[in-house]
Amino acid sequence: MCITLSLSSKPCIGVCNGSLQSPKSMVTTARTEVITAPKRPNTFPGLTKQGISDIDLRVQEVVRRQSWTNSLDGEVNCRKPPFEPMFIDDAYDKCRNICAEYAKTFYLGTLLMTKERQKAIWAIYVWCRRTDELVDGPNAEYMSPAVLERWEERLQDIFEGRPYDMLDAALSDTVCNFPLDTKPFRDMIEGMRMDTRKSRYESFQELYLYCYYVAGTVGLMSVPVMGIAPESFVSAYTIYNAALYLGIGNQLTNILRDVGEDALRGRVYLPQDELAQFGLTDKDVFSRKVTDAWRDFMKEQIIRARSFFNLAEEGASQLDKDSRWPVWSSLMLYRKILDAIEDNDYDNLTKRAYVGRTKKLLTLPLGYTRALSKPSLYLR
């Protein structure tokens, strides 16, 4: 599993089939398109209405708790840690260095953001990375339910102004500057619990929930920091939903990129029922042989991941203008990972799709150009 920091949104006012659609109906239409097979309608089962409702309720709750302002003018009920400004500055510098080392393209994109937003995004990135490393890092062998329980208690301490270390202090300061709620952070920890209990996913509905926990939550954390463009006419709920979609798309891409590596650890993050529809089983994954059936299966999985990106794309322009560049750069980079899987003839069993440094750097000017686009009122 790999944590990614990204978000986007989907405009909610437009004309479809000659008639004006309400924001709610268009979001429902968009969601229906992305969770069913784009090319083979009966190949992949979509999410059940109950599955959609569960995620909707989570997003609604986060929106309610975090949407009192799009700026830094509101007040946050928090307890700031009693540290000297120089200590907090050093804490943010450490977060910046970690982000620059492990998420170079995204980090470069953050340099156009305001100083306060930069620091907050770096602090969130570092917390997410540390959380992920509890399960996938060098000390993962020591993982236990007690470790995650303690990590969740430590999260509460962060939000209450009692950070454990310097990196925690940066996040503790951030939650006093932006309307962040603990729920998406706690949900991410729940995703780590899923990783310790579960190594197979029977359906896409199960996988979708997992992707929400470990990646969709990152988008929900990021929206209050990134900010919404003052000229945007899109509802906060729609923007948070789109942040979720981009997180889901990124995580699905991570899964497709890392199939071979995950298999070596005995993990298969692919819907079991969909494998079966192509005559495939876990044995085919572990055999590391790329067959025509595997290629056909992967083509459909890539289509699905791209569908989530398509839903998320326009929403990047709904963000505050200073925050759009890293989002566009990240979105473009992850699309290139899917392209790389195709370039490898769908061999993600023995090869890891790789986007070279030159291509990564080229996403920056392209992302910047897209970041200049203004919020749109219409769906395409």
Tab-separated table of C-alpha atoms in Angstrom, residues 26-373:
chain	number	residue	atom	x	y	z
A	26	MET	CA	-25.508	14.741	-11.484
A	27	VAL	CA	-23.275	13.514	-8.678
A	28	THR	CA	-25.341	10.328	-8.567
A	29	THR	CA	-25.044	9.948	-12.339
A	30	ALA	CA	-21.290	10.473	-12.245
A	31	ARG	CA	-20.858	7.997	-9.423
A	32	THR	CA	-22.900	5.374	-11.269
A	33	GLU	CA	-20.666	5.754	-14.322
A	34	VAL	CA	-17.435	5.339	-12.440
A	35	ILE	CA	-18.326	2.330	-10.314
A	36	THR	CA	-19.552	0.177	-13.161
A	37	ALA	CA	-17.523	-1.216	-16.040
A	38	PRO	CA	-16.980	1.502	-18.649
A	39	LYS	CA	-16.795	-0.850	-21.638
A	40	ARG	CA	-18.346	-4.122	-20.488
A	41	PRO	CA	-21.427	-3.270	-18.409
A	42	ASN	CA	-21.927	-6.798	-17.089
A	43	THR	CA	-18.291	-7.582	-16.399
A	44	PHE	CA	-17.794	-5.755	-13.105
A	45	PRO	CA	-20.528	-5.443	-10.518
A	46	GLY	CA	-20.969	-1.900	-9.259
A	47	LEU	CA	-21.212	-0.873	-5.656
A	48	THR	CA	-24.502	-1.489	-3.913
A	49	LYS	CA	-26.622	1.470	-2.922
A	50	GLN	CA	-25.835	0.705	0.704
A	51	GLY	CA	-22.116	0.790	-0.064
A	52	ILE	CA	-22.485	4.196	-1.688
A	53	SER	CA	-24.587	5.471	1.194
A	54	ASP	CA	-21.998	4.426	3.756
A	55	ILE	CA	-19.289	6.467	2.054
A	56	ASP	CA	-21.691	9.347	1.408
A	57	LEU	CA	-22.497	9.548	5.095
A	58	ARG	CA	-18.809	9.668	5.966
A	59	VAL	CA	-18.164	12.455	3.463
A	60	GLN	CA	-21.205	14.418	4.648
A	61	GLU	CA	-20.007	14.214	8.220
A	62	VAL	CA	-16.527	15.444	7.298
A	63	VAL	CA	-17.984	18.313	5.242
A	64	ARG	CA	-20.176	19.347	8.147
A	65	ARG	CA	-17.226	19.385	10.539
A	66	GLN	CA	-14.666	21.008	8.265
A	67	SER	CA	-16.517	23.464	6.044
A	68	TRP	CA	-16.983	26.542	8.227
A	69	THR	CA	-14.518	28.511	6.086
A	70	ASN	CA	-12.372	28.399	2.966
A	71	SER	CA	-9.845	30.824	4.389
A	72	LEU	CA	-7.765	31.399	7.481
A	73	ASP	CA	-10.211	33.961	8.891
A	74	GLY	CA	-12.317	31.559	10.949
A	75	GLU	CA	-11.655	30.384	14.465
A	76	VAL	CA	-10.691	26.842	15.390
A	77	ASN	CA	-11.344	25.417	18.793
A	78	CYS	CA	-8.000	23.887	19.614
A	79	ARG	CA	-5.221	24.020	22.129
A	80	LYS	CA	-1.985	25.238	20.572
A	81	PRO	CA	1.098	23.511	21.910
A	82	PRO	CA	3.147	25.930	24.066
A	83	PHE	CA	6.265	25.862	21.888
A	84	GLU	CA	8.504	28.657	20.782
A	85	PRO	CA	7.928	29.830	17.185
A	86	MET	CA	11.443	28.729	16.256
A	87	PHE	CA	10.684	25.167	17.394
A	88	ILE	CA	7.510	25.045	15.285
A	89	ASP	CA	9.399	26.443	12.290
A	90	ASP	CA	11.998	23.679	12.695
A	91	ALA	CA	9.203	21.098	12.915
A	92	TYR	CA	7.733	22.285	9.629
A	93	ASP	CA	11.196	22.297	8.062
A	94	LYS	CA	11.564	18.616	8.951
A	95	CYS	CA	8.192	17.894	7.350
A	96	ARG	CA	9.228	19.824	4.250
A	97	ASN	CA	12.451	17.812	3.943
A	98	ILE	CA	10.584	14.507	4.231
A	99	CYS	CA	8.057	15.556	1.605
A	100	ALA	CA	10.827	16.772	-0.704
A	101	GLU	CA	12.664	13.449	-0.368
A	102	TYR	CA	9.779	11.031	-0.804
A	103	ALA	CA	7.269	12.972	-2.932
A	104	LYS	CA	9.482	15.129	-5.138
A	105	THR	CA	6.990	16.003	-7.876
A	106	PHE	CA	4.215	16.800	-5.438
A	107	TYR	CA	6.602	18.802	-3.267
A	108	LEU	CA	7.715	20.993	-6.178
A	109	GLY	CA	4.064	21.635	-6.948
A	110	THR	CA	3.451	22.901	-3.410
A	111	LEU	CA	5.985	25.700	-3.813
A	112	LEU	CA	3.387	28.015	-5.366
A	113	MET	CA	1.056	27.602	-2.401
A	114	THR	CA	0.902	30.198	0.344
A	115	LYS	CA	3.396	29.645	3.155
A	116	GLU	CA	0.758	28.548	5.667
A	117	ARG	CA	-0.783	26.071	3.234
A	118	GLN	CA	2.608	24.680	2.295
A	119	LYS	CA	3.461	23.932	5.896
A	120	ALA	CA	0.078	22.364	6.591
A	121	ILE	CA	0.227	20.080	3.546
A	122	TRP	CA	3.749	18.966	4.463
A	123	ALA	CA	2.620	18.175	8.022
A	124	ILE	CA	-0.360	16.155	6.771
A	125	TYR	CA	1.833	14.302	4.269
A	126	VAL	CA	4.292	13.319	6.993
A	127	TRP	CA	1.554	12.075	9.333
A	128	CYS	CA	0.042	9.984	6.518
A	129	ARG	CA	3.428	8.563	5.600
A	130	ARG	CA	4.224	7.642	9.209
A	131	THR	CA	0.817	6.011	9.541
A	132	ASP	CA	1.382	3.963	6.390
A	133	GLU	CA	4.827	2.874	7.576
A	134	LEU	CA	3.317	1.299	10.677
A	135	VAL	CA	2.048	-1.426	8.347
A	136	ASP	CA	4.426	-1.241	5.375
A	137	GLY	CA	7.585	0.283	6.823
A	138	PRO	CA	10.825	-1.290	8.057
A	139	ASN	CA	9.328	-1.974	11.504
A	140	ALA	CA	6.101	-3.488	10.196
A	141	GLU	CA	7.029	-6.865	11.700
A	142	TYR	CA	6.315	-5.373	15.109
A	143	MET	CA	2.816	-4.304	14.104
A	144	SER	CA	-0.006	-5.273	16.467
A	145	PRO	CA	-3.502	-3.968	17.297
A	146	ALA	CA	-1.988	-2.303	20.348
A	147	VAL	CA	0.363	-0.270	18.148
A	148	LEU	CA	-2.541	1.143	16.150
A	149	GLU	CA	-4.527	1.817	19.298
A	150	ARG	CA	-1.625	3.777	20.698
A	151	TRP	CA	-1.227	5.629	17.389
A	152	GLU	CA	-4.897	6.619	17.517
A	153	GLU	CA	-4.502	7.848	21.092
A	154	ARG	CA	-1.497	9.823	19.950
A	155	LEU	CA	-3.615	11.367	17.185
A	156	GLN	CA	-6.091	12.577	19.781
A	157	ASP	CA	-3.204	14.074	21.737
A	158	ILE	CA	-2.094	15.914	18.602
A	159	PHE	CA	-5.541	17.452	18.183
A	160	GLU	CA	-5.614	18.405	21.848
A	161	GLY	CA	-2.265	20.186	21.730
A	162	ARG	CA	-0.138	17.457	23.341
A	163	PRO	CA	2.237	16.336	20.561
A	164	TYR	CA	4.624	13.490	21.269
A	165	ASP	CA	7.497	14.643	19.060
A	166	MET	CA	8.538	17.407	16.679
A	167	LEU	CA	6.700	15.980	13.656
A	168	ASP	CA	3.526	15.631	15.710
A	169	ALA	CA	3.978	19.241	16.810
A	170	ALA	CA	3.786	20.422	13.202
A	171	LEU	CA	0.422	18.719	12.738
A	172	SER	CA	-0.777	19.953	16.111
A	173	ASP	CA	-0.042	23.502	14.983
A	174	THR	CA	-1.731	22.851	11.627
A	175	VAL	CA	-5.032	21.749	13.166
A	176	CYS	CA	-5.135	25.073	14.985
A	177	ASN	CA	-4.720	26.979	11.731
A	178	PHE	CA	-7.204	25.051	9.561
A	179	PRO	CA	-10.628	23.463	10.205
A	180	LEU	CA	-9.389	19.876	10.283
A	181	ASP	CA	-11.380	17.155	12.023
A	182	THR	CA	-10.064	13.901	13.415
A	183	LYS	CA	-12.468	11.680	11.448
A	184	PRO	CA	-10.504	11.276	8.193
A	185	PHE	CA	-7.344	10.702	10.229
A	186	ARG	CA	-9.053	8.047	12.329
A	187	ASP	CA	-10.507	6.457	9.212
A	188	MET	CA	-7.009	6.161	7.755
A	189	ILE	CA	-5.894	4.319	10.877
A	190	GLU	CA	-8.875	2.018	10.360
A	191	GLY	CA	-7.488	1.328	6.882
A	192	MET	CA	-4.235	0.184	8.506
A	193	ARG	CA	-6.269	-2.178	10.681
A	194	MET	CA	-7.852	-3.597	7.537
A	195	ASP	CA	-4.361	-4.262	6.167
A	196	THR	CA	-3.454	-6.291	9.251
A	197	ARG	CA	-6.649	-8.369	9.071
A	198	LYS	CA	-7.316	-8.741	5.375
A	199	SER	CA	-5.251	-9.797	2.363
A	200	ARG	CA	-8.089	-10.544	-0.094
A	201	TYR	CA	-11.072	-8.562	-1.355
A	202	GLU	CA	-14.055	-10.515	-2.641
A	203	SER	CA	-15.582	-7.676	-4.653
A	204	PHE	CA	-14.940	-4.147	-5.803
A	205	GLN	CA	-17.293	-2.921	-3.109
A	206	GLU	CA	-14.908	-4.277	-0.467
A	207	LEU	CA	-11.904	-2.829	-2.291
A	208	TYR	CA	-13.614	0.550	-2.704
A	209	LEU	CA	-14.128	0.796	1.063
A	210	TYR	CA	-10.468	-0.065	1.639
A	211	CYS	CA	-9.384	2.584	-0.880
A	212	TYR	CA	-11.551	5.120	0.916
A	213	TYR	CA	-9.877	4.381	4.233
A	214	VAL	CA	-6.263	4.496	3.054
A	215	ALA	CA	-6.396	7.116	0.279
A	216	GLY	CA	-9.762	8.820	-0.063
A	217	THR	CA	-9.291	10.116	3.456
A	218	VAL	CA	-6.173	12.008	2.364
A	219	GLY	CA	-8.260	14.105	0.020
A	220	LEU	CA	-10.756	14.846	2.777
A	221	MET	CA	-7.925	16.001	5.038
A	222	SER	CA	-6.524	18.222	2.309
A	223	VAL	CA	-9.585	20.172	1.160
A	224	PRO	CA	-9.610	22.662	4.084
A	225	VAL	CA	-5.910	23.365	3.546
A	226	MET	CA	-5.989	23.598	-0.240
A	227	GLY	CA	-9.004	25.884	-0.092
A	228	ILE	CA	-11.842	26.405	-2.548
A	229	ALA	CA	-11.699	29.168	-5.151
A	230	PRO	CA	-13.869	32.129	-4.103
A	231	GLU	CA	-15.362	32.204	-7.603
A	232	SER	CA	-16.375	28.519	-7.481
A	233	PHE	CA	-20.105	27.799	-7.573
A	234	VAL	CA	-19.652	24.141	-6.647
A	235	SER	CA	-20.947	22.867	-3.324
A	236	ALA	CA	-18.476	21.828	-0.643
A	237	TYR	CA	-20.040	18.357	-0.639
A	238	THR	CA	-19.313	17.937	-4.358
A	239	ILE	CA	-15.729	19.072	-3.905
A	240	TYR	CA	-15.158	16.660	-1.041
A	241	ASN	CA	-16.682	13.859	-3.100
A	242	ALA	CA	-14.272	14.615	-5.922
A	243	ALA	CA	-11.363	14.669	-3.498
A	244	LEU	CA	-12.466	11.179	-2.592
A	245	TYR	CA	-12.597	10.135	-6.272
A	246	LEU	CA	-9.043	11.252	-6.943
A	247	GLY	CA	-7.832	9.466	-3.832
A	248	ILE	CA	-9.612	6.297	-4.949
A	249	GLY	CA	-8.124	6.593	-8.432
A	250	ASN	CA	-4.631	7.054	-7.024
A	251	GLN	CA	-4.962	4.043	-4.748
A	252	LEU	CA	-6.317	1.839	-7.532
A	253	THR	CA	-3.307	2.900	-9.595
A	254	ASN	CA	-0.966	2.015	-6.731
A	255	ILE	CA	-2.609	-1.387	-6.523
A	256	LEU	CA	-2.230	-2.052	-10.261
A	257	ARG	CA	1.382	-0.877	-10.233
A	258	ASP	CA	2.289	-3.042	-7.228
A	259	VAL	CA	0.496	-6.327	-8.046
A	260	GLY	CA	3.755	-8.280	-8.334
A	261	GLU	CA	5.303	-6.823	-5.178
A	262	ASP	CA	2.130	-7.381	-3.161
A	263	ALA	CA	1.939	-10.978	-4.386
A	264	LEU	CA	5.402	-11.640	-2.964
A	265	ARG	CA	3.938	-10.684	0.422
A	266	GLY	CA	0.938	-12.954	-0.079
A	267	ARG	CA	-1.438	-10.061	-0.759
A	268	VAL	CA	-3.866	-9.689	-3.661
A	269	TYR	CA	-5.618	-6.308	-3.781
A	270	LEU	CA	-7.795	-7.312	-6.731
A	271	PRO	CA	-11.522	-8.176	-6.640
A	272	GLN	CA	-11.736	-11.959	-6.467
A	273	ASP	CA	-15.063	-12.144	-8.294
A	274	GLU	CA	-13.707	-10.104	-11.184
A	275	LEU	CA	-10.615	-12.282	-11.473
A	276	ALA	CA	-12.946	-15.282	-11.729
A	277	GLN	CA	-14.917	-13.646	-14.558
A	278	PHE	CA	-11.733	-13.755	-16.641
A	279	GLY	CA	-10.931	-17.321	-15.625
A	280	LEU	CA	-8.205	-16.168	-13.231
A	281	THR	CA	-7.401	-17.015	-9.620
A	282	ASP	CA	-4.765	-16.125	-7.047
A	283	LYS	CA	-2.621	-18.896	-8.518
A	284	ASP	CA	-2.375	-16.936	-11.751
A	285	VAL	CA	-1.200	-13.895	-9.798
A	286	PHE	CA	1.389	-15.888	-7.880
A	287	SER	CA	2.597	-17.679	-11.040
A	288	ARG	CA	3.692	-14.271	-12.375
A	289	LYS	CA	2.815	-15.282	-15.941
A	290	VAL	CA	1.203	-12.679	-18.193
A	291	THR	CA	-1.485	-14.356	-20.293
A	292	ASP	CA	-4.083	-12.980	-22.684
A	293	ALA	CA	-6.696	-13.407	-19.970
A	294	TRP	CA	-4.536	-11.362	-17.597
A	295	ARG	CA	-4.113	-8.617	-20.208
A	296	ASP	CA	-7.869	-8.444	-20.779
A	297	PHE	CA	-8.462	-8.280	-17.038
A	298	MET	CA	-5.900	-5.522	-16.579
A	299	LYS	CA	-7.337	-3.477	-19.442
A	300	GLU	CA	-10.658	-3.282	-17.620
A	301	GLN	CA	-9.019	-2.441	-14.301
A	302	ILE	CA	-7.111	0.408	-15.936
A	303	ILE	CA	-10.312	1.710	-17.525
A	304	ARG	CA	-11.892	1.845	-14.084
A	305	ALA	CA	-8.964	3.712	-12.531
A	306	ARG	CA	-9.013	6.241	-15.365
A	307	SER	CA	-12.735	6.729	-14.874
A	308	PHE	CA	-12.096	7.959	-11.352
A	309	PHE	CA	-9.485	10.384	-12.668
A	310	ASN	CA	-11.955	11.607	-15.277
A	311	LEU	CA	-14.498	12.321	-12.560
A	312	ALA	CA	-11.919	14.198	-10.525
A	313	GLU	CA	-10.174	16.153	-13.268
A	314	GLU	CA	-12.319	19.247	-13.720
A	315	GLY	CA	-12.550	19.792	-9.996
A	316	ALA	CA	-8.885	20.664	-9.681
A	317	SER	CA	-9.800	24.062	-11.127
A	318	GLN	CA	-12.336	24.538	-8.303
A	319	LEU	CA	-9.535	24.782	-5.776
A	320	ASP	CA	-7.903	28.002	-4.679
A	321	LYS	CA	-5.629	29.138	-7.504
A	322	ASP	CA	-2.480	28.820	-5.357
A	323	SER	CA	-3.264	25.177	-4.594
A	324	ARG	CA	-4.060	23.780	-8.033
A	325	TRP	CA	-0.533	23.084	-9.303
A	326	PRO	CA	0.399	20.172	-6.998
A	327	VAL	CA	-3.014	18.586	-7.564
A	328	TRP	CA	-2.746	18.725	-11.345
A	329	SER	CA	0.852	17.489	-11.252
A	330	SER	CA	-0.105	14.539	-9.071
A	331	LEU	CA	-3.121	13.670	-11.237
A	332	MET	CA	-1.041	13.721	-14.421
A	333	LEU	CA	1.728	11.663	-12.854
A	334	TYR	CA	-0.643	8.918	-11.763
A	335	ARG	CA	-2.182	8.756	-15.199
A	336	LYS	CA	1.311	8.206	-16.583
A	337	ILE	CA	1.722	5.210	-14.265
A	338	LEU	CA	-1.290	3.611	-15.949
A	339	ASP	CA	0.266	4.428	-19.323
A	340	ALA	CA	3.474	2.722	-18.184
A	341	ILE	CA	1.588	-0.464	-17.291
A	342	GLU	CA	0.204	-0.521	-20.829
A	343	ASP	CA	3.666	0.161	-22.247
A	344	ASN	CA	4.890	-2.921	-20.336
A	345	ASP	CA	2.260	-4.985	-22.166
A	346	TYR	CA	0.264	-5.250	-18.915
A	347	ASP	CA	3.096	-7.065	-17.160
A	348	ASN	CA	2.728	-5.784	-13.628
A	349	LEU	CA	3.545	-9.228	-12.261
A	350	THR	CA	7.270	-9.147	-12.948
A	351	LYS	CA	7.739	-5.461	-13.776
A	352	ARG	CA	6.981	-2.301	-11.839
A	353	ALA	CA	5.537	0.490	-13.962
A	354	TYR	CA	7.955	3.366	-13.689
A	355	VAL	CA	7.673	7.011	-14.698
A	356	GLY	CA	11.145	8.359	-15.417
A	357	ARG	CA	12.536	11.546	-13.934
A	358	THR	CA	12.257	13.438	-17.217
A	359	LYS	CA	8.582	12.597	-17.613
A	360	LYS	CA	7.964	13.505	-13.986
A	361	LEU	CA	9.564	16.893	-14.442
A	362	LEU	CA	7.567	17.488	-17.616
A	363	THR	CA	4.355	17.095	-15.625
A	364	LEU	CA	5.228	20.255	-13.695
A	365	PRO	CA	4.862	22.791	-16.551
A	366	LEU	CA	1.883	20.865	-17.911
A	367	GLY	CA	0.311	20.837	-14.475
A	368	TYR	CA	0.990	24.534	-14.081
A	369	THR	CA	-0.741	25.288	-17.367
A	370	ARG	CA	-3.814	23.344	-16.287
A	371	ALA	CA	-3.713	25.069	-12.904
A	372	LEU	CA	-4.356	28.377	-14.640
A	373	SER	CA	-7.824	27.219	-15.724
